[in-house]
Amino acid sequence: MNVLIAKNKEECSAWKGVSVVFDLLCGSTTACALLEKGKSDILLFPDVEGAEKFAREHTDFEVFSEWKMSVPFQHDSPFLAGKSSAKKPGLLVSGVSLAAFACHNSSVVFLGGFCNFFKLYNELLFFCWPNRFYNYIFSYKNIKKRL
């Protein structure tokens, strides 16, 4: 088992196995808030132009973006995502989307942040067992005690 940390998004395109995009800012936290709100569908877009085109054709989506858009949108914010409608699907354009799309050859891509750190830990154990992934990354005693 190798744990690799990408220096840029180009390195990610060669990865074939499990990839983790760990985001410390709004992107992954907004995605978690949308899921927590009850949305069953959330689409990630790596670019504003593609998201705008899709949003014009699918007006039932609530759009959240880190960048300014020419279609109605809300800022990429966990607070605003928490006020969204569970009945409407979500569309998210942010830095986390760019990183996730860079891992396009991976078998599975996880989005992680402080909002879902322990859930991510458990999912990685499931996907990486018996490779003992936790010995490489999550070997801190305080984390094991919390689980």
PDB file of C-alpha atoms in Angstrom, residues 39 41 43 54-64 85-91:
ATOM      1  CA  LYS A  39     -30.396  15.912  -1.087  1.00  0.00           C
ATOM      2  CA  ASP A  41     -28.324  14.046  -5.959  1.00  0.00           C
ATOM      3  CA  LEU A  43     -23.414  16.994  -9.171  1.00  0.00           C
ATOM      4  CA  PHE A  54     -26.104  22.482 -17.397  1.00  0.00           C
ATOM      5  CA  ALA A  55     -27.965  24.851 -15.028  1.00  0.00           C
ATOM      6  CA  ARG A  56     -29.645  26.632 -17.953  1.00  0.00           C
ATOM      7  CA  GLU A  57     -30.936  23.282 -19.231  1.00  0.00           C
ATOM      8  CA  HIS A  58     -31.870  21.916 -15.774  1.00  0.00           C
ATOM      9  CA  THR A  59     -33.495  24.738 -13.832  1.00  0.00           C
ATOM     10  CA  ASP A  60     -34.623  22.404 -11.043  1.00  0.00           C
ATOM     11  CA  PHE A  61     -31.060  22.247  -9.630  1.00  0.00           C
ATOM     12  CA  GLU A  62     -29.901  24.505  -6.803  1.00  0.00           C
ATOM     13  CA  VAL A  63     -26.500  25.861  -7.796  1.00  0.00           C
ATOM     14  CA  PHE A  64     -23.656  26.520  -5.347  1.00  0.00           C
ATOM     15  CA  SER A  85     -34.412  22.460  -0.267  1.00  0.00           C
ATOM     16  CA  ALA A  86     -34.032  18.708   0.213  1.00  0.00           C
ATOM     17  CA  LYS A  87     -36.396  18.181  -2.715  1.00  0.00           C
ATOM     18  CA  LYS A  88     -34.163  19.875  -5.284  1.00  0.00           C
ATOM     19  CA  PRO A  89     -30.943  18.296  -6.571  1.00  0.00           C
ATOM     20  CA  GLY A  90     -27.724  20.221  -6.030  1.00  0.00           C
ATOM     21  CA  LEU A  91     -24.923  21.367  -8.292  1.00  0.00           C
TER      22      LEU A  91
END
